[in-house]
Tab-separated table of C-alpha atoms and ligand atoms in Angstrom:
chain	number	residue	atom	x	y	z
A	9	UNK	CA	25.545	-15.355	-3.396
A	10	UNK	CA	26.271	-16.923	-6.745
A	11	UNK	CA	24.419	-15.400	-9.601
A	12	UNK	CA	23.680	-17.272	-12.795
A	13	UNK	CA	24.163	-14.084	-14.687
A	14	UNK	CA	27.085	-11.924	-15.423
A	15	UNK	CA	26.865	-8.300	-14.418
A	16	UNK	CA	27.130	-5.425	-16.859
A	17	UNK	CA	28.793	-2.040	-16.563
A	18	UNK	CA	25.636	-0.254	-15.453
A	19	UNK	CA	27.184	3.200	-15.463
A	20	UNK	CA	28.470	3.014	-19.015
A	21	UNK	CA	25.301	1.358	-20.189
A	22	UNK	CA	23.265	4.105	-18.557
A	23	UNK	CA	24.971	6.978	-20.239
A	24	UNK	CA	24.907	5.239	-23.563
A	25	UNK	CA	21.244	4.488	-23.199
A	26	UNK	CA	20.250	7.898	-22.049
A	27	UNK	CA	21.860	9.471	-25.034
A	28	UNK	CA	20.105	7.192	-27.439
A	29	UNK	CA	16.962	8.391	-29.064
A	30	UNK	CA	14.008	6.147	-29.573
A	31	UNK	CA	13.045	8.011	-32.648
A	32	UNK	CA	15.626	5.888	-34.387
A	33	UNK	CA	13.185	3.100	-33.695
A	34	UNK	CA	10.424	4.852	-35.535
A	35	UNK	CA	8.058	2.414	-37.215
A	36	UNK	CA	9.681	0.618	-40.083
A	37	UNK	CA	6.850	-1.058	-41.824
A	38	UNK	CA	9.247	-3.003	-43.947
A	39	UNK	CA	10.028	-5.019	-40.873
A	40	UNK	CA	6.497	-6.310	-40.701
A	41	UNK	CA	6.532	-10.039	-41.100
A	42	UNK	CA	9.729	-10.475	-39.110
A	43	UNK	CA	9.726	-13.762	-37.324
A	44	UNK	CA	8.474	-13.283	-33.799
A	45	UNK	CA	11.114	-15.683	-32.504
A	46	UNK	CA	13.553	-12.772	-32.585
A	47	UNK	CA	11.904	-11.348	-29.491
A	48	UNK	CA	13.309	-12.538	-26.166
A	49	UNK	CA	10.504	-13.994	-24.118
A	50	UNK	CA	8.093	-14.445	-27.008
A	51	UNK	CA	9.320	-17.900	-27.940
A	52	UNK	CA	7.947	-19.517	-24.838
A	53	UNK	CA	4.649	-17.756	-25.133
A	54	UNK	CA	4.080	-17.836	-28.860
A	55	UNK	CA	0.983	-19.980	-28.689
A	56	UNK	CA	-2.152	-18.355	-27.457
A	57	UNK	CA	-3.828	-20.203	-24.648
A	58	UNK	CA	-6.801	-19.711	-22.362
A	59	UNK	CA	-4.394	-18.562	-19.672
A	60	UNK	CA	-3.672	-15.517	-21.768
A	61	UNK	CA	-6.813	-13.805	-20.609
A	62	UNK	CA	-5.760	-14.233	-17.038
A	63	UNK	CA	-3.576	-11.951	-15.089
A	64	UNK	CA	-0.300	-13.318	-13.929
A	65	UNK	CA	-0.413	-14.257	-10.290
A	66	UNK	CA	2.511	-13.143	-8.214
A	67	UNK	CA	4.356	-16.189	-6.944
A	68	UNK	CA	6.328	-15.201	-3.872
A	69	UNK	CA	8.827	-18.038	-4.042
A	70	UNK	CA	9.526	-17.436	-7.719
A	71	UNK	CA	9.904	-13.686	-7.100
A	72	UNK	CA	12.301	-14.325	-4.289
A	73	UNK	CA	14.412	-16.614	-6.467
A	74	UNK	CA	14.337	-14.108	-9.286
A	75	UNK	CA	15.550	-11.431	-6.925
A	76	UNK	CA	18.473	-13.613	-5.919
A	77	UNK	CA	19.355	-14.421	-9.510
A	78	UNK	CA	19.355	-10.836	-10.741
A	79	UNK	CA	20.916	-9.219	-7.737
A	80	UNK	CA	24.246	-7.606	-8.392
A	81	UNK	CA	25.230	-6.388	-4.939
A	82	UNK	CA	24.172	-5.707	-1.423
A	83	UNK	CA	21.079	-3.539	-1.045
A	84	UNK	CA	22.000	-0.636	1.196
A	85	UNK	CA	19.542	1.223	3.396
A	86	UNK	CA	19.539	4.647	5.025
A	87	UNK	CA	17.296	3.470	7.843
A	88	UNK	CA	18.583	2.597	11.273
A	89	UNK	CA	18.386	-0.974	12.399
A	90	UNK	CA	15.750	-1.381	15.116
A	91	UNK	CA	16.548	-3.899	17.846
A	92	UNK	CA	14.284	-5.409	20.461
A	93	UNK	CA	16.299	-7.402	22.961
A	94	UNK	CA	14.850	-10.289	24.879
A	95	UNK	CA	16.958	-9.085	27.845
A	96	UNK	CA	17.095	-5.275	27.634
A	97	UNK	CA	19.609	-5.088	30.481
A	98	UNK	CA	22.321	-7.014	28.573
A	99	UNK	CA	24.713	-4.796	26.624
A	100	UNK	CA	24.027	-4.461	22.919
A	101	UNK	CA	26.988	-5.078	20.657
A	102	UNK	CA	27.447	-4.178	17.076
A	103	UNK	CA	30.503	-4.792	14.928
A	104	UNK	CA	32.069	-2.794	12.143
A	105	UNK	CA	34.520	-5.495	11.015
A	106	UNK	CA	34.411	-9.269	10.605
A	107	UNK	CA	37.625	-9.559	12.683
A	108	UNK	CA	35.760	-8.372	15.767
A	109	UNK	CA	33.632	-11.527	15.588
A	110	UNK	CA	36.639	-13.761	16.343
A	111	UNK	CA	35.669	-16.237	13.654
A	112	UNK	CA	37.620	-19.341	12.756
A	113	UNK	CA	40.481	-18.481	10.400
A	114	UNK	CA	39.114	-20.555	7.529
A	115	UNK	CA	35.720	-18.880	7.800
A	116	UNK	CA	37.194	-15.400	7.710
A	117	UNK	CA	39.132	-16.445	4.596
A	118	UNK	CA	35.918	-17.631	3.013
A	119	UNK	CA	34.185	-14.297	3.733
A	120	UNK	CA	36.977	-12.273	2.220
A	121	UNK	CA	37.168	-14.602	-0.781
A	122	UNK	CA	33.525	-13.707	-1.427
A	123	UNK	CA	34.557	-10.057	-1.610
A	124	UNK	CA	32.910	-8.957	1.638
A	125	UNK	CA	34.939	-6.214	3.305
A	126	UNK	CA	32.730	-5.372	6.193
A	127	UNK	CA	29.378	-6.441	7.646
A	128	UNK	CA	26.224	-5.076	6.072
A	129	UNK	CA	23.941	-2.902	8.169
A	130	UNK	CA	21.803	-5.761	9.433
A	131	UNK	CA	24.867	-7.995	9.924
A	132	UNK	CA	26.473	-5.408	12.195
A	133	UNK	CA	23.757	-6.006	14.762
A	134	UNK	CA	22.668	-9.537	13.932
A	135	UNK	CA	26.025	-11.280	13.849
A	136	UNK	CA	27.102	-10.532	17.442
A	137	UNK	CA	23.725	-11.827	18.655
A	138	UNK	CA	23.812	-14.878	16.447
A	139	UNK	CA	27.353	-15.805	17.465
A	140	UNK	CA	26.937	-15.047	21.204
A	141	UNK	CA	27.509	-17.580	23.941
A	142	UNK	CA	25.154	-18.912	25.083
A	143	UNK	CA	23.382	-18.893	21.708
A	144	UNK	CA	20.477	-16.498	21.343
A	145	UNK	CA	17.350	-16.812	19.296
A	146	UNK	CA	16.622	-14.237	16.684
A	147	UNK	CA	13.829	-12.993	14.443
A	148	UNK	CA	15.192	-10.734	11.725
A	149	UNK	CA	13.340	-8.809	9.068
A	150	UNK	CA	14.858	-6.769	6.297
A	151	UNK	CA	14.290	-6.515	2.610
A	152	UNK	CA	15.730	-8.901	0.128
A	153	UNK	CA	19.406	-8.337	-0.592
A	154	UNK	CA	20.442	-6.828	2.723
A	155	UNK	CA	22.640	-9.720	3.817
A	156	UNK	CA	20.409	-12.045	5.852
A	157	UNK	CA	21.410	-15.277	4.104
A	158	UNK	CA	25.103	-14.503	4.441
A	159	UNK	CA	24.523	-13.807	8.154
A	160	UNK	CA	22.831	-17.091	9.020
A	161	UNK	CA	25.199	-19.104	6.843
A	162	UNK	CA	28.020	-17.585	8.831
A	163	UNK	CA	26.273	-18.538	12.062
A	164	UNK	CA	25.782	-22.138	10.897
A	165	UNK	CA	29.355	-22.506	9.688
A	166	UNK	CA	30.778	-21.063	12.867
A	167	UNK	CA	28.826	-23.462	15.080
A	168	UNK	CA	29.511	-26.619	13.096
A	169	UNK	CA	31.999	-29.124	14.386
A	170	UNK	CA	33.621	-30.599	11.261
A	171	UNK	CA	34.877	-33.695	13.081
A	172	UNK	CA	31.387	-34.769	14.108
A	173	UNK	CA	29.707	-36.601	11.274
A	174	UNK	CA	26.019	-36.001	11.782
A	175	UNK	CA	23.567	-33.167	11.000
A	176	UNK	CA	24.138	-30.211	13.329
A	177	UNK	CA	22.507	-27.322	11.467
A	178	UNK	CA	19.097	-27.454	9.831
A	179	UNK	CA	17.797	-24.755	7.481
A	180	UNK	CA	14.254	-24.782	6.118
A	181	UNK	CA	13.530	-23.055	2.804
A	182	UNK	CA	10.218	-22.826	0.891
A	183	UNK	CA	11.369	-24.393	-2.386
A	184	UNK	CA	14.032	-26.649	-3.808
A	185	UNK	CA	15.522	-23.799	-5.851
A	186	UNK	CA	15.723	-21.496	-2.830
A	187	UNK	CA	17.329	-24.273	-0.811
A	188	UNK	CA	19.946	-24.677	-3.547
A	189	UNK	CA	20.700	-20.948	-3.531
A	190	UNK	CA	21.367	-21.056	0.203
A	191	UNK	CA	23.465	-24.160	-0.249
A	192	UNK	CA	25.604	-22.311	-2.774
A	193	UNK	CA	26.307	-19.616	-0.191
A	194	UNK	CA	27.299	-22.296	2.328
A	195	UNK	CA	29.628	-23.824	-0.225
A	196	UNK	CA	31.210	-20.475	-1.126
A	197	UNK	CA	31.613	-19.198	2.393
A	198	UNK	CA	32.681	-22.597	3.676
A	199	UNK	CA	35.192	-23.087	0.876
A	200	UNK	CA	38.093	-23.290	3.335
A	201	UNK	CA	36.155	-25.217	5.987
A	202	UNK	CA	37.235	-28.570	4.719
A	203	UNK	CA	35.246	-31.525	5.988
A	204	UNK	CA	32.080	-29.462	6.395
A	205	UNK	CA	29.446	-30.726	3.987
A	206	UNK	CA	25.894	-29.821	2.937
A	207	UNK	CA	23.031	-32.081	2.060
A	208	UNK	CA	19.685	-31.141	0.506
A	209	UNK	CA	16.514	-32.565	1.980
A	210	UNK	CA	14.292	-31.874	-0.981
A	211	UNK	CA	11.842	-33.924	-2.964
A	212	UNK	CA	13.616	-36.233	-5.352
A	213	UNK	CA	16.746	-36.398	-3.235
A	214	UNK	CA	16.740	-39.734	-1.499
A	215	UNK	CA	17.754	-40.109	2.114
A	216	UNK	CA	20.272	-42.932	2.438
A	217	UNK	CA	18.311	-45.927	3.699
A	218	UNK	CA	19.619	-47.648	6.744
A	219	UNK	CA	22.716	-45.462	6.938
A	220	UNK	CA	23.110	-42.313	8.969
A	221	UNK	CA	23.617	-38.960	7.321
A	222	UNK	CA	27.180	-37.767	7.884
A	223	UNK	CA	26.806	-34.252	6.483
A	224	UNK	CA	26.711	-31.508	9.073
A	225	UNK	CA	24.450	-28.995	7.358
A	226	UNK	CA	21.018	-29.919	6.030
A	227	UNK	CA	19.028	-27.515	3.896
A	228	UNK	CA	15.580	-28.578	2.845
A	229	UNK	CA	11.900	-27.982	2.387
A	230	UNK	CA	9.595	-28.637	5.389
A	231	UNK	CA	7.789	-31.693	3.987
A	232	UNK	CA	10.902	-33.626	3.061
A	233	UNK	CA	12.724	-32.626	6.256
A	234	UNK	CA	9.757	-33.860	8.270
A	235	UNK	CA	9.864	-37.141	6.376
A	236	UNK	CA	13.600	-37.565	6.945
A	237	UNK	CA	13.257	-36.779	10.646
A	238	UNK	CA	10.171	-38.757	11.627
A	239	UNK	CA	9.534	-41.408	9.018
A	240	UNK	CA	12.976	-42.339	7.796
A	241	UNK	CA	14.653	-41.232	10.992
A	242	UNK	CA	17.897	-40.248	9.300
A	243	UNK	CA	18.117	-36.858	11.052
A	244	UNK	CA	18.221	-36.748	14.819
A	245	UNK	CA	16.610	-33.433	15.805
A	246	UNK	CA	18.039	-33.757	19.319
A	247	UNK	CA	21.509	-33.103	17.868
A	248	UNK	CA	20.611	-29.968	15.894
A	249	UNK	CA	22.434	-26.884	17.248
A	250	UNK	CA	21.199	-24.270	14.829
A	251	UNK	CA	17.726	-24.231	13.301
A	252	UNK	CA	17.076	-21.631	10.585
A	253	UNK	CA	13.726	-20.792	9.123
A	254	UNK	CA	14.439	-18.755	5.994
A	255	UNK	CA	11.946	-16.738	3.932
A	256	UNK	CA	9.238	-17.015	6.598
A	257	UNK	CA	6.923	-14.786	4.557
A	258	UNK	CA	7.068	-17.160	1.598
A	259	UNK	CA	6.854	-20.153	3.893
A	260	UNK	CA	3.543	-19.182	5.477
A	261	UNK	CA	2.159	-18.487	2.025
A	262	UNK	CA	2.581	-22.159	1.137
A	263	UNK	CA	-0.131	-24.523	2.345
A	264	UNK	CA	1.028	-26.810	5.137
A	265	UNK	CA	4.534	-25.390	5.543
A	266	UNK	CA	3.834	-23.471	8.756
A	267	UNK	CA	2.449	-26.537	10.517
A	268	UNK	CA	5.238	-28.768	9.231
A	269	UNK	CA	7.873	-26.259	10.357
A	270	UNK	CA	6.288	-26.035	13.797
A	271	UNK	CA	6.265	-29.841	14.118
A	272	UNK	CA	9.985	-29.902	13.355
A	273	UNK	CA	10.745	-27.049	15.762
A	274	UNK	CA	8.808	-28.720	18.593
A	275	UNK	CA	11.139	-31.710	18.455
A	276	UNK	CA	14.316	-29.617	18.873
A	277	UNK	CA	16.168	-29.307	22.176
A	278	UNK	CA	15.570	-26.062	24.125
A	279	UNK	CA	19.242	-25.134	23.803
A	280	UNK	CA	19.129	-25.312	20.000
A	281	UNK	CA	19.570	-21.866	18.521
A	282	UNK	CA	16.518	-20.805	16.513
A	283	UNK	CA	16.672	-18.119	13.830
A	284	UNK	CA	13.918	-16.816	11.601
A	285	UNK	CA	14.265	-14.509	8.597
A	286	UNK	CA	11.745	-12.682	6.535
A	287	UNK	CA	11.854	-9.963	3.893
A	288	UNK	CA	8.468	-8.595	4.945
A	289	UNK	CA	6.637	-8.379	8.226
A	290	UNK	CA	2.904	-8.482	7.931
A	291	UNK	CA	0.959	-9.501	11.037
A	292	UNK	CA	0.657	-13.080	9.804
A	293	UNK	CA	4.447	-13.473	9.540
A	294	UNK	CA	4.884	-11.944	12.953
A	295	UNK	CA	2.347	-14.294	14.551
A	296	UNK	CA	4.062	-17.281	12.987
A	297	UNK	CA	7.501	-16.029	14.058
A	298	UNK	CA	6.389	-15.613	17.660
A	299	UNK	CA	4.860	-19.103	17.684
A	300	UNK	CA	7.962	-20.801	16.379
A	301	UNK	CA	10.874	-18.835	17.959
A	302	UNK	CA	10.932	-18.828	21.772
A	303	UNK	CA	12.424	-15.836	23.654
A	304	UNK	CA	13.665	-14.076	20.563
A	305	UNK	CA	15.704	-10.972	20.016
A	306	UNK	CA	14.177	-9.009	17.176
A	307	UNK	CA	16.001	-7.034	14.515
A	308	UNK	CA	14.225	-4.980	11.865
A	309	UNK	CA	15.522	-2.862	9.057
A	310	UNK	CA	12.833	-0.781	7.447
A	311	UNK	CA	12.553	-0.728	3.671
A	312	UNK	CA	13.168	2.467	1.738
A	313	UNK	CA	9.794	4.023	0.964
A	314	UNK	CA	8.613	4.269	-2.622
A	315	UNK	CA	7.432	7.718	-3.637
A	316	UNK	CA	5.773	9.316	-6.637
A	317	UNK	CA	7.240	12.734	-5.861
A	318	UNK	CA	9.859	12.699	-8.537
A	319	UNK	CA	7.697	11.116	-11.190
A	320	UNK	CA	5.893	13.177	-13.798
A	321	UNK	CA	2.643	11.415	-14.461
A	322	UNK	CA	0.599	11.815	-17.638
A	323	UNK	CA	-2.401	10.184	-19.130
A	324	UNK	CA	-3.592	9.815	-22.686
A	325	UNK	CA	-7.248	9.267	-23.473
A	326	UNK	CA	-7.793	6.599	-26.137
A	327	UNK	CA	-10.697	4.832	-27.847
A	328	UNK	CA	-9.304	1.361	-28.256
A	329	UNK	CA	-6.246	-0.863	-27.819
A	330	UNK	CA	-5.087	0.062	-31.331
A	331	UNK	CA	-5.506	3.709	-30.477
A	332	UNK	CA	-3.421	3.268	-27.308
A	333	UNK	CA	-0.693	1.741	-29.407
A	334	UNK	CA	-0.775	4.615	-31.876
A	335	UNK	CA	-0.501	7.121	-29.040
A	336	UNK	CA	2.439	5.203	-27.642
A	337	UNK	CA	4.212	5.378	-31.006
A	338	UNK	CA	3.624	9.139	-31.171
A	339	UNK	CA	5.095	9.644	-27.729
A	340	UNK	CA	8.109	7.521	-28.631
A	341	UNK	CA	8.645	9.516	-31.762
A	342	UNK	CA	8.575	12.757	-29.828
A	343	UNK	CA	10.787	12.316	-26.838
A	344	UNK	CA	14.230	11.048	-26.032
A	345	UNK	CA	13.933	7.830	-24.135
A	346	UNK	CA	16.539	5.694	-22.470
A	347	UNK	CA	14.719	2.518	-21.677
A	348	UNK	CA	11.058	1.913	-21.048
A	349	UNK	CA	8.974	-0.678	-19.248
A	350	UNK	CA	5.425	-1.175	-20.431
A	351	UNK	CA	2.912	-2.892	-18.154
A	352	UNK	CA	-0.110	-4.796	-19.434
A	353	UNK	CA	-2.817	-6.403	-17.339
A	354	UNK	CA	-3.117	-9.695	-19.231
A	355	UNK	CA	-0.654	-11.943	-21.046
A	356	UNK	CA	-2.740	-11.636	-24.181
A	357	UNK	CA	-2.362	-7.877	-24.250
A	358	UNK	CA	1.343	-8.144	-23.518
A	359	UNK	CA	1.861	-10.574	-26.380
A	360	UNK	CA	-0.210	-8.501	-28.764
A	361	UNK	CA	1.743	-5.380	-27.941
A	362	UNK	CA	5.054	-7.200	-28.227
A	363	UNK	CA	4.232	-8.445	-31.710
A	364	UNK	CA	2.985	-5.011	-32.819
A	365	UNK	CA	6.091	-3.239	-31.584
A	366	UNK	CA	8.430	-5.833	-32.960
A	367	UNK	CA	6.781	-5.706	-36.338
A	368	UNK	CA	7.223	-1.957	-36.259
A	369	UNK	CA	10.916	-2.375	-35.737
A	370	UNK	CA	11.306	-1.787	-32.021
A	371	UNK	CA	13.757	-3.721	-29.957
A	372	UNK	CA	11.484	-5.277	-27.357
A	373	UNK	CA	11.412	-8.194	-24.987
A	374	UNK	CA	8.511	-9.830	-23.227
A	375	UNK	CA	8.508	-10.884	-19.606
A	376	UNK	CA	5.479	-12.823	-18.493
A	377	UNK	CA	4.415	-15.481	-16.067
A	378	UNK	CA	4.773	-18.477	-18.379
A	379	UNK	CA	8.541	-18.141	-18.510
A	380	UNK	CA	10.687	-20.063	-16.073
A	381	UNK	CA	12.472	-18.059	-13.404
A	382	UNK	CA	15.786	-18.615	-15.206
A	383	UNK	CA	14.349	-17.326	-18.450
A	384	UNK	CA	12.949	-14.265	-16.653
A	385	UNK	CA	16.304	-13.601	-15.026
A	386	UNK	CA	18.065	-13.767	-18.370
A	387	UNK	CA	15.555	-11.386	-19.999
A	388	UNK	CA	15.964	-8.864	-17.198
A	389	UNK	CA	19.716	-9.138	-17.507
A	390	UNK	CA	19.625	-8.499	-21.261
A	391	UNK	CA	17.401	-5.499	-20.641
A	392	UNK	CA	19.779	-4.190	-17.963
A	393	UNK	CA	22.646	-4.589	-20.376
A	394	UNK	CA	20.709	-2.450	-22.864
A	395	UNK	CA	20.215	-5.193	-25.435
A	396	UNK	CA	16.559	-4.239	-25.654
A	397	UNK	CA	15.172	-0.771	-25.115
A	398	UNK	CA	11.649	-1.785	-24.242
A	399	UNK	CA	10.477	-4.401	-21.786
A	400	UNK	CA	6.839	-5.397	-21.996
A	401	UNK	CA	5.517	-7.182	-18.961
A	402	UNK	CA	2.528	-8.192	-16.895
A	403	UNK	CA	1.911	-7.770	-13.186
A	404	UNK	CA	4.033	-10.772	-12.441
A	405	UNK	CA	7.151	-8.655	-12.576
A	406	UNK	CA	5.896	-5.319	-11.254
A	407	UNK	CA	7.803	-5.671	-8.040
A	408	UNK	CA	10.843	-7.621	-8.984
A	409	UNK	CA	12.576	-5.387	-11.423
A	410	UNK	CA	15.011	-2.702	-10.535
A	411	UNK	CA	16.600	-1.290	-13.639
A	412	UNK	CA	18.137	2.019	-12.780
A	413	UNK	CA	18.349	3.378	-16.304
A	414	UNK	CA	14.600	3.058	-16.854
A	415	UNK	CA	13.195	6.558	-17.144
A	416	UNK	CA	9.830	5.823	-18.722
A	417	UNK	CA	7.109	3.574	-17.401
A	418	UNK	CA	3.950	3.051	-19.410
A	419	UNK	CA	0.783	1.602	-17.970
A	420	UNK	CA	-0.693	0.272	-21.167
A	421	UNK	CA	-3.452	-0.962	-18.856
A	422	UNK	CA	-4.097	0.439	-15.421
A	423	UNK	CA	-3.570	-2.030	-12.576
A	424	UNK	CA	-6.913	-3.139	-11.118
A	425	UNK	CA	-7.748	-5.664	-8.436
A	426	UNK	CA	-10.277	-8.471	-8.591
A	427	UNK	CA	-13.162	-6.183	-7.718
A	428	UNK	CA	-12.276	-3.851	-10.564
A	429	UNK	CA	-10.979	-1.144	-8.260
A	430	UNK	CA	-7.551	0.445	-8.827
A	431	UNK	CA	-4.681	-1.532	-7.394
A	432	UNK	CA	-2.845	1.325	-5.732
A	433	UNK	CA	0.038	-0.742	-4.388
A	434	UNK	CA	0.832	-2.123	-7.804
A	435	UNK	CA	0.603	1.345	-9.336
A	436	UNK	CA	3.115	2.580	-6.796
A	437	UNK	CA	5.422	-0.385	-7.361
A	438	UNK	CA	5.318	0.013	-11.119
A	439	UNK	CA	6.243	3.642	-11.281
A	440	UNK	CA	7.496	4.646	-7.812
A	441	UNK	CA	11.143	5.167	-6.973
A	442	UNK	CA	12.819	5.206	-3.623
A	443	UNK	CA	13.176	8.744	-2.369
A	444	UNK	CA	16.870	8.219	-1.777
A	445	UNK	CA	17.693	7.310	-5.336
A	446	UNK	CA	15.231	10.008	-6.350
A	447	UNK	CA	16.047	9.986	-10.026
A	448	UNK	CA	13.376	11.610	-12.091
A	449	UNK	CA	11.036	9.584	-14.240
A	450	UNK	CA	7.960	9.835	-16.404
A	451	UNK	CA	4.891	7.663	-16.344
A	452	UNK	CA	2.295	7.454	-19.106
A	453	UNK	CA	-1.107	5.940	-18.476
A	454	UNK	CA	-2.977	4.878	-21.592
A	455	UNK	CA	-6.636	5.174	-20.652
A	456	UNK	CA	-9.776	4.098	-22.428
A	457	UNK	CA	-12.619	6.494	-21.641
A	458	UNK	CA	-14.571	4.063	-19.483
A	459	UNK	CA	-11.495	3.710	-17.233
A	460	UNK	CA	-11.124	7.420	-16.559
A	461	UNK	CA	-12.808	7.170	-13.119
A	462	UNK	CA	-10.102	4.648	-12.094
A	463	UNK	CA	-7.422	7.122	-13.046
A	464	UNK	CA	-9.032	9.875	-11.001
A	465	UNK	CA	-9.215	7.565	-8.028
A	466	UNK	CA	-5.494	6.877	-8.335
A	467	UNK	CA	-4.835	10.594	-8.573
A	468	UNK	CA	-6.853	11.248	-5.402
A	469	UNK	CA	-5.350	8.330	-3.540
A	470	UNK	CA	-1.813	9.520	-4.020
A	471	UNK	CA	-2.777	13.188	-3.997
A	472	UNK	CA	-0.537	13.698	-6.988
A	473	UNK	CA	-1.372	15.216	-10.322
A	474	UNK	CA	-1.718	13.140	-13.475
A	475	UNK	CA	-1.704	15.495	-16.469
A	476	UNK	CA	-3.612	14.845	-19.665
A	477	UNK	CA	-1.533	14.704	-22.803
A	478	UNK	CA	-2.751	15.042	-26.363
A	479	UNK	CA	-0.899	12.330	-28.291
A	480	UNK	CA	-1.344	14.191	-31.566
A	481	UNK	CA	0.175	17.434	-30.277
A	482	UNK	CA	3.841	16.838	-31.097
A	483	UNK	CA	4.811	20.260	-29.769
A	484	UNK	CA	3.445	19.399	-26.371
A	485	UNK	CA	5.057	15.976	-26.388
A	486	UNK	CA	8.432	17.390	-27.300
A	487	UNK	CA	8.191	19.751	-24.351
A	488	UNK	CA	8.129	16.883	-21.861
A	489	UNK	CA	11.408	16.825	-20.027
A	490	UNK	CA	12.812	14.552	-17.431
B	23	ATP	N1	28.900	-7.964	4.154
B	23	ATP	C1	28.722	-8.032	2.862
B	23	ATP	N2	29.543	-7.324	2.034
B	23	ATP	C2	29.334	-7.365	0.686
B	23	ATP	N3	28.405	-8.109	0.090
B	23	ATP	C3	27.568	-8.816	0.861
B	23	ATP	C4	27.688	-8.836	2.282
B	23	ATP	N4	26.740	-9.632	2.782
B	23	ATP	C5	26.053	-10.121	1.721
B	23	ATP	N5	26.552	-9.657	0.570
B	23	ATP	C6	26.100	-9.894	-0.812
B	23	ATP	O1	24.923	-9.110	-0.988
B	23	ATP	C7	23.925	-9.849	-1.691
B	23	ATP	C8	22.698	-10.015	-0.805
B	23	ATP	O2	23.020	-10.759	0.366
B	23	ATP	P1	22.058	-11.915	0.899
B	23	ATP	O3	21.671	-12.853	-0.174
B	23	ATP	O4	22.712	-12.481	2.105
B	23	ATP	O5	20.799	-11.027	1.272
B	23	ATP	P2	19.390	-11.499	1.796
B	23	ATP	O6	18.900	-10.422	2.698
B	23	ATP	O7	19.484	-12.872	2.344
B	23	ATP	O8	18.527	-11.530	0.510
B	23	ATP	P3	17.368	-12.598	0.188
B	23	ATP	O9	16.314	-12.424	1.228
B	23	ATP	O10	16.890	-12.224	-1.169
B	23	ATP	O11	18.047	-13.918	0.232
B	23	ATP	C9	24.576	-11.166	-2.053
B	23	ATP	O12	25.083	-11.023	-3.380
B	23	ATP	C10	25.705	-11.341	-1.048
B	23	ATP	O13	26.784	-12.103	-1.580
């Protein structure tokens, strides 16, 4: 899928960064007074607002788009693909090459032009089912980046008849931006399928009045698609051969989208192939999937588990925010750090810390909820490329970022939920690593005394030790290894 960002040489960057020493960023008071506009991410959030006191709310659609924008390659998994066939007696095929799928020549060319050599793990099982005759319905779940979009785009392109000038494939996406991303994949993969065209049924894009749509593939959001089908009557649902519901988990999170999608699905012919994709599979997604996809095959690829096993966790007891910052500076001065991510609970705290660190001469960037997704993607990319050593962020990005060279995570504030209890999931997402890539890491929790019980709850919950550290004991700090 097209990325708006250019990739960096992660390996080289990593070794360079690991060998650098943050003590060369030791406070330089002379830098105080530097213009804050030199900090990526601070520009957009320079003014304080009431929102600052609030925590950033995780927006699933924005997170999903961010993931697509910053992804550099296929996400591999060590888990086996689990398959549940609607007809268990029919043989189960999997493919190791794209040739085995007997695709149209121009489609195969498009796949190779995208640099795909062989099917991803989920594609090995999903593609034979999706391309089977007669068409089969499918519900597929696997984490973001495992090749779902490429799989259903391939299915749509292989079922389209370029000489028939009417909509034949319909793909529903939760937002305009996500629809565009899928459209880009159609355009790339279908580069050699001349005469196959895509149209976006999204708000702001007008359906041609009085004239029929001649494009074969329609990608759109449920509301606009519904409007084009039933009010404007420019899409004939009877003629749709492939119906795709992408990002089902995000879709059901958006008010009205489930019902609108079901209304569209109800008007399709029984022989229309129906495909549903989701990155997660909570019960609510599953219930929706079963309502909307009749007689499905089901494919699941479990996500790699996050673990705290290879993380050394510490906590530092502090009296105030200023005290937390001082402790942070001491730790930085004492140990060799590649890159660090610092999490704050509110935007206000994140901004405050960004300004403090910047004025003390650290190379920092700020990633918070008021930035656009494109701005966030560009900040993450700069950080990945090593342009800044420290990334300060709020909860909004706890789950989206995967920067392999990060060895230090700091909870400047502990994650808590609305009832004031520890948010264990977020804690795990902030500092956990997948067991498979089990690189070591260190986590520091900056704790004000009244929050100590929260820390102990986290310790008990994960049954893993969090060691107290004296921020003034430089000998002890220097002994920390990772
Ligand atoms: N068989 C393949 N070989 C190599 N790269 C692939 C293959 N299939 C997909 N990719 C690439 O891997 C990345 C992830 O694929 P894709 O976007 O299809 O995953 P996804 O599961 O749909 O993720 P999301 O849910 O975030 O959209 C993309 O950059 C895509 O171009």
